[in-house]
Every structure is written in structure tokens, then in C-alpha cells.
Amino acid sequence: ELIAQRRRGTSRPADGWRSGRVQRKTILITGAAGNLGSRLALSLLDAPHQLRLMVHRTPLPDRLARASGVEVARADLARPETLTAAVAGADVIVHFAGRLFAPRPERFLPETNIRWFSNLTDAALKAGVGRIVLISFPHTEGPTTPDAPARGRLDGTPVSVHAATRRAQEALLLERSAAAPTTPVVLRLGTVYGRGILMVEAARWLARRRLLAVWKEPTWYHFLSTPDFLRATEAAALKEGIQGVYQVADEAPTTLQEFLDAACRIWMAPRPWRAPVWAIYGAASLCELYALAFGTLAPLTRDFITIGRVPHVADTSRARRELVPDLVHPTLETGLSTLA
């Protein structure tokens, strides 16, 4: 949507870090072939900076692969010797890479989230990279609500394996960069929504086949539209004076159940079934067993359900002051059009 706005000439005025009034930087995006990493790369194609896109096995989307002036860095986060060339000369690293949609994430996330990120951080510090932006989420503080929102604390109690290993990434980055010239930025994003976002598209597919279900208990969620995710991440990577933990989400948290009901109205699909939690965990178990038996992806796992049931609401005041003072879609009501 943000790219389309720019083409129509209706986007907001260019920010200083995008307008060429700052020194040209080399931006390395890990996981650039993934869902969110590729969207950030596409949004930066017209920026006055050098893009270096790190890939492993998954190829880049066609538009990125054909783009002129884009450098592709082939590297494997599990093999530190492949990272030296990838990070050399980079001014900023934005880290998305990891492994998702595989069964039994508790078996591989400590490796893919912690050791792989440790390899990348070590290579970046050795190369003198100026800034590392880690994409994270407010679940790392554990359950939070509008009355007790996440405030950027580093001593929370994550519930799921996904959140616990991401919290370990945050600690690793902040601790290792403390005595280095590299600036650490932890970007805890609300649940990103919009057309093309994988979990949103999975929900759309299920809803149109009358298969979408959600547990009955209302669960607080703090959402963030795709255009605002892009603007916040660009600012975190390029804006001067940015450092530490930022929480980015819209101005009006709602519940997951309300979000899915509203999305189904946009999709002209039936309202999601309200199902008992045990039934949803059962479906996740079956999905994981099938993936293990046939070597397929597992779009639904028990740990996804665990993290999905964690209410997350963030205090976004620091991000408003320093990253994005205003949003394209400050509430879900204004952002629902991005789901069409």
C-alpha cells in the first residue's frame, strides 16, 4: 500500500532520512526473501541508500531479484565463515532471518534464534557495523494489558518458546554492543496486518472455507498496519539518535476476536467459529504430526497457539516521540482497508 501511495503521489512528505539529506548508507537486510523482510526491501528501493539483501535458500521475489543497484549476499547464519563478506562495509543491519512454520519449534528455536543471531552479532561487531536493528515483539515481556502495558522492560517473563528465544536475542544484542561502537535497536512491533501478510492470508483462506476458528476468551492484541511497520522500521534503521528498545503499535488496542470478526466482514466471509482451547491445540498437534510425517511446513503449531493466547499491549510513547510521531493508520478502523 505504501508503495502504491508513492506511485500515485499521495504519500506523506519524505522524511529527512529518506530524502537524500543524509549520508548514503549500506543497509543489510537478513531474511530479505521472507514475508516482512522482502516488504521492507521493496519499500526502500527508491531510497537514496545501497541495499544489500542476505538470502540463504529461499530466492528473492522477482521484483527484488530484477531491481538494479541491489546487492545480493548469500550467507548461512549457521556458518559464521559465510557472514564476514555479507556484513563487510554495512552501516546498518536489519535482522528478520529465522525459521518459522516448522513442527516442534521448541527443538530448533534455541539454535535458529539464539546461536544464529549470536553468529551475526559477532560478525557485525567485528566489522564495525554502525547499527543493528533486531525485529522483536512485545510478547517478550509476557502477558500485558491496557492497564499494565509493556514498557520496554528487559526483565519480563515470556510464556512461549518463540518469545523466550526472542528475549534472549534482545539481551544478547544489548549486552554485546554495550562496549562496542555498534548501536543496538530493538524494535518490538505489534501484530502486523495487511494484505499479503502470511498469517492474515492464512486466516482469509480458512475463513472463506468456513474453517477459521478462535478461542472464546477475549485476548488483547496491539496491531500495526503494514505501511506503519515499514515507516517505523525505516526510521529505526536510518534516523539519527535512535538507540535501545522501541515499541511500535497503533493507538487503540483491541482483541484478537474483534480483529478477526472485522476482517471476515471485509472478506465477506462467515464470522470465525468460537472453539474451546483444547480443540485448537488439538488441531495444532495434528498439523505438526502431519508435517513431521510428510516433511511439509507446519503453519500451525502448539507454540503458535501459546504465543497467540498471550495478551500484548504496548506503551508506544517513546516510539511516538522518536520514531514515528504520527501513523498512516492510527486505529484498526482506519486500517481495515488494507485487508481487502
XYZ file of C-alpha atoms in Angstrom:
340
model
C 0.000 0.000 0.000
C 2.777 2.441 0.876
C 4.475 1.749 -2.468
C 1.182 2.350 -4.282
C 0.677 5.650 -2.436
C 4.104 6.860 -3.560
C 3.341 5.980 -7.166
C 0.073 7.935 -7.007
C 1.856 10.865 -5.419
C -0.291 10.688 -2.292
C 2.265 9.588 0.277
C 3.325 11.772 3.164
C 6.227 14.197 2.658
C 9.587 12.439 2.530
C 11.283 12.044 5.876
C 14.753 13.511 6.248
C 16.456 10.123 6.335
C 14.767 9.173 3.025
C 15.159 12.442 1.143
C 18.883 12.315 0.454
C 19.787 14.949 3.056
C 21.737 12.321 4.995
C 24.842 10.373 4.129
C 24.177 7.397 1.859
C 24.234 4.169 3.848
C 24.601 0.478 3.074
C 21.655 -1.382 4.610
C 21.899 -5.144 5.044
C 18.541 -6.914 5.446
C 18.709 -10.505 6.671
C 15.796 -12.720 5.721
C 15.226 -10.451 2.716
C 13.343 -13.200 0.873
C 10.867 -13.580 3.733
C 7.447 -12.060 4.207
C 8.362 -8.930 6.200
C 11.992 -8.618 5.080
C 11.030 -8.511 1.408
C 8.404 -5.844 2.078
C 10.962 -3.636 3.784
C 13.390 -4.144 0.887
C 10.711 -3.217 -1.671
C 9.824 -0.067 0.263
C 13.491 1.002 0.247
C 14.091 0.572 -3.485
C 13.527 4.283 -4.096
C 15.544 5.419 -1.056
C 18.983 7.021 -1.526
C 20.815 4.103 0.056
C 22.573 0.899 -1.016
C 20.521 -2.235 -0.352
C 22.293 -5.500 0.424
C 19.886 -8.413 0.733
C 21.004 -11.533 2.577
C 19.487 -14.795 1.382
C 20.201 -18.461 2.061
C 17.976 -20.999 0.286
C 14.803 -19.041 -0.483
C 15.085 -16.898 -3.635
C 14.184 -13.216 -3.638
C 10.805 -12.118 -5.033
C 11.040 -11.328 -8.758
C 10.838 -7.567 -8.362
C 13.757 -7.525 -5.938
C 15.772 -10.007 -7.978
C 15.387 -7.800 -11.076
C 15.966 -4.459 -9.315
C 19.044 -2.536 -10.359
C 21.526 -1.413 -7.746
C 20.542 -4.150 -5.282
C 23.349 -6.335 -3.968
C 22.596 -9.950 -3.040
C 24.636 -11.512 -0.214
C 24.406 -15.299 0.008
C 25.199 -16.457 3.524
C 24.229 -19.046 6.093
C 23.714 -17.796 9.644
C 24.663 -21.247 10.916
C 28.119 -20.912 9.332
C 29.998 -17.885 10.742
C 32.634 -18.006 7.984
C 29.969 -17.059 5.401
C 28.971 -13.892 7.259
C 32.209 -11.947 7.015
C 31.693 -10.827 3.428
C 27.965 -10.262 3.961
C 28.431 -7.728 6.789
C 31.622 -6.052 5.480
C 31.006 -2.369 4.835
C 27.417 -2.447 6.094
C 26.297 0.627 8.021
C 23.030 -0.866 9.263
C 21.748 -4.419 9.676
C 18.010 -5.077 9.957
C 17.541 -8.631 11.207
C 14.467 -10.655 10.179
C 16.027 -14.034 9.349
C 14.963 -17.126 11.217
C 12.922 -20.272 10.860
C 9.134 -20.439 11.076
C 6.290 -22.760 10.126
C 8.163 -25.904 11.101
C 6.917 -28.521 13.567
C 8.177 -28.667 17.141
C 9.771 -25.197 17.259
C 10.998 -25.865 20.791
C 13.606 -28.149 19.207
C 15.094 -25.653 16.769
C 14.372 -22.109 18.013
C 17.206 -22.034 20.582
C 19.530 -22.799 17.658
C 17.999 -20.599 14.939
C 17.061 -17.630 17.100
C 19.940 -17.545 19.586
C 23.031 -19.193 18.108
C 22.431 -17.917 14.592
C 21.858 -14.392 15.858
C 24.953 -14.697 18.026
C 26.961 -15.529 14.889
C 25.564 -12.500 13.079
C 26.171 -10.166 16.033
C 29.775 -11.317 16.417
C 30.454 -10.758 12.708
C 28.798 -7.337 12.773
C 30.715 -6.136 15.827
C 33.988 -7.344 14.326
C 33.192 -5.496 11.079
C 32.288 -2.291 12.904
C 28.681 -2.133 11.692
C 27.176 1.112 12.913
C 23.705 -0.117 13.910
C 21.856 -3.417 14.347
C 18.057 -3.375 14.328
C 16.502 -6.519 15.802
C 12.864 -7.102 14.876
C 11.091 -8.290 18.017
C 7.617 -8.126 19.613
C 6.035 -7.096 22.940
C 5.406 -10.733 23.959
C 8.968 -10.770 25.314
C 7.627 -9.024 28.433
C 4.989 -11.710 28.991
C 1.233 -11.004 29.215
C 0.340 -7.306 29.148
C -2.953 -5.388 29.049
C -4.194 -1.806 28.543
C -3.967 -1.305 32.317
C -0.471 -2.829 32.511
C 1.170 -2.372 29.100
C 4.621 -3.470 28.023
C 7.032 -0.600 28.680
C 10.248 -1.836 27.151
C 11.333 -3.783 30.203
C 14.133 -6.313 29.889
C 13.145 -8.485 32.853
C 9.794 -9.804 31.669
C 8.697 -13.435 31.756
C 7.960 -14.710 28.236
C 5.421 -17.523 28.012
C 6.161 -19.206 24.660
C 9.378 -20.617 23.206
C 9.172 -18.038 20.404
C 9.040 -15.177 22.900
C 11.670 -16.609 25.241
C 14.231 -17.083 22.465
C 13.492 -13.622 21.070
C 14.003 -12.168 24.534
C 17.376 -13.948 24.613
C 18.219 -12.278 21.282
C 17.395 -8.880 22.755
C 19.656 -9.492 25.760
C 22.464 -10.763 23.555
C 22.386 -7.683 21.323
C 22.186 -5.173 24.154
C 24.913 -6.843 26.225
C 27.453 -7.437 23.438
C 27.085 -3.978 21.930
C 27.458 -2.193 25.275
C 31.238 -1.922 24.918
C 31.239 -1.545 21.119
C 30.636 1.366 18.735
C 27.661 -0.524 17.274
C 24.284 0.961 18.258
C 21.647 -1.608 19.290
C 17.990 -1.059 18.386
C 15.267 -3.472 19.466
C 12.038 -2.882 17.570
C 9.127 -4.564 19.332
C 6.358 -4.479 16.754
C 2.673 -5.024 17.363
C 0.948 -7.705 15.294
C 1.469 -6.590 11.696
C -1.582 -6.827 9.445
C -2.382 -6.075 5.823
C -2.836 -7.796 2.506
C -0.048 -10.286 1.806
C 0.965 -10.825 5.443
C 1.233 -14.605 5.787
C -0.881 -15.123 8.898
C -3.548 -12.750 7.556
C -3.680 -14.612 4.258
C -3.924 -17.937 6.099
C -6.870 -16.564 8.093
C -8.516 -15.311 4.877
C -8.123 -18.751 3.230
C -9.620 -20.521 6.231
C -12.445 -18.003 6.666
C -13.644 -18.361 3.079
C -13.867 -22.137 3.607
C -15.697 -21.784 6.945
C -12.683 -23.274 8.731
C -11.438 -20.267 10.710
C -11.744 -20.705 14.464
C -10.551 -18.782 17.510
C -10.775 -19.480 21.230
C -13.671 -17.968 23.135
C -11.763 -15.911 25.744
C -11.102 -12.325 24.531
C -7.360 -11.757 24.079
C -5.913 -8.246 23.950
C -3.808 -7.557 20.852
C -1.954 -4.453 19.749
C -1.903 -4.222 15.959
C 0.230 -2.339 13.420
C -0.627 -1.802 9.763
C 1.892 -2.740 7.081
C 2.544 0.891 5.995
C 3.296 1.869 9.589
C 5.511 -1.187 10.098
C 7.533 -0.040 7.082
C 7.822 3.577 8.228
C 8.830 2.594 11.762
C 11.440 0.093 10.598
C 12.964 2.553 8.135
C 13.177 5.141 10.909
C 14.764 2.628 13.279
C 17.384 1.839 10.656
C 18.170 5.316 9.384
C 17.077 8.067 11.732
C 19.793 9.733 13.799
C 19.867 9.305 17.580
C 17.902 6.055 17.715
C 19.022 3.524 20.344
C 17.547 0.937 22.700
C 14.076 -0.594 22.898
C 11.111 0.835 20.969
C 7.572 -0.469 20.988
C 5.535 0.329 17.894
C 1.813 -0.264 17.517
C -1.323 1.712 16.728
C -3.243 3.908 19.147
C -6.129 1.589 20.022
C -5.530 -1.999 21.139
C -8.390 -4.377 20.523
C -8.978 -8.095 20.934
C -7.958 -10.804 18.515
C -11.586 -11.884 18.322
C -12.726 -8.367 17.326
C -9.968 -8.163 14.712
C -10.941 -11.469 13.110
C -14.639 -10.571 13.137
C -13.877 -7.260 11.395
C -11.547 -8.938 8.892
C -14.210 -11.503 7.995
C -16.669 -8.705 7.278
C -14.136 -7.175 4.884
C -13.600 -10.579 3.248
C -17.376 -11.227 3.126
C -16.745 -14.476 4.975
C -18.570 -16.043 7.938
C -17.651 -14.988 11.459
C -14.935 -17.257 12.922
C -16.059 -20.218 14.984
C -15.571 -19.830 18.750
C -13.884 -23.078 19.775
C -12.540 -24.440 23.068
C -8.815 -24.018 23.502
C -8.241 -27.774 23.710
C -9.716 -28.207 20.231
C -7.388 -25.573 18.754
C -4.364 -27.153 20.442
C -5.553 -30.490 19.043
C -5.651 -29.067 15.529
C -2.122 -27.701 16.000
C -0.895 -31.091 17.173
C -2.360 -32.769 14.105
C -0.759 -30.136 11.866
C 2.644 -30.778 13.447
C 2.272 -34.551 13.190
C 1.368 -34.280 9.505
C 4.361 -32.006 8.862
C 6.698 -34.417 10.638
C 5.327 -37.421 8.741
C 5.383 -35.867 5.268
C 8.155 -33.268 5.555
C 5.857 -30.289 4.940
C 5.578 -26.874 6.570
C 3.525 -26.533 9.748
C 1.617 -23.247 9.551
C 0.000 -24.048 12.915
C 1.977 -25.313 15.922
C 1.205 -25.622 19.608
C 3.737 -22.891 20.402
C 1.989 -20.574 17.914
C -1.224 -21.122 19.856
C 0.607 -20.476 23.134
C 2.060 -17.192 21.934
C -1.215 -16.268 20.252
C -3.062 -16.557 23.547
C -0.681 -14.124 25.278
C -2.343 -10.687 25.537
C 0.034 -7.966 24.389
C -0.466 -4.226 24.667
C 2.446 -1.797 24.402
C 3.241 1.653 25.720
C 4.243 3.314 22.441
C 5.022 6.791 23.788
C 8.773 6.588 23.165
C 8.273 5.422 19.583
C 5.855 8.313 19.029
C 8.409 10.805 20.276
C 11.473 9.470 18.483
C 10.485 7.184 15.572
C 7.066 7.889 14.039
C 5.182 10.839 15.550
C 2.066 10.008 13.529
C 0.724 6.892 11.844
C -0.863 6.246 8.481
C -3.437 4.041 10.228
C -3.672 5.045 13.904
C -6.517 2.592 14.580
C -7.743 -0.694 13.178
C -10.856 1.076 11.926
C -8.802 3.235 9.566
C -6.557 0.318 8.567
C -9.215 -2.249 7.707
C -8.996 -1.240 4.047
C -5.516 -2.802 3.901
C -7.114 -6.216 4.389
C -9.293 -6.051 1.265
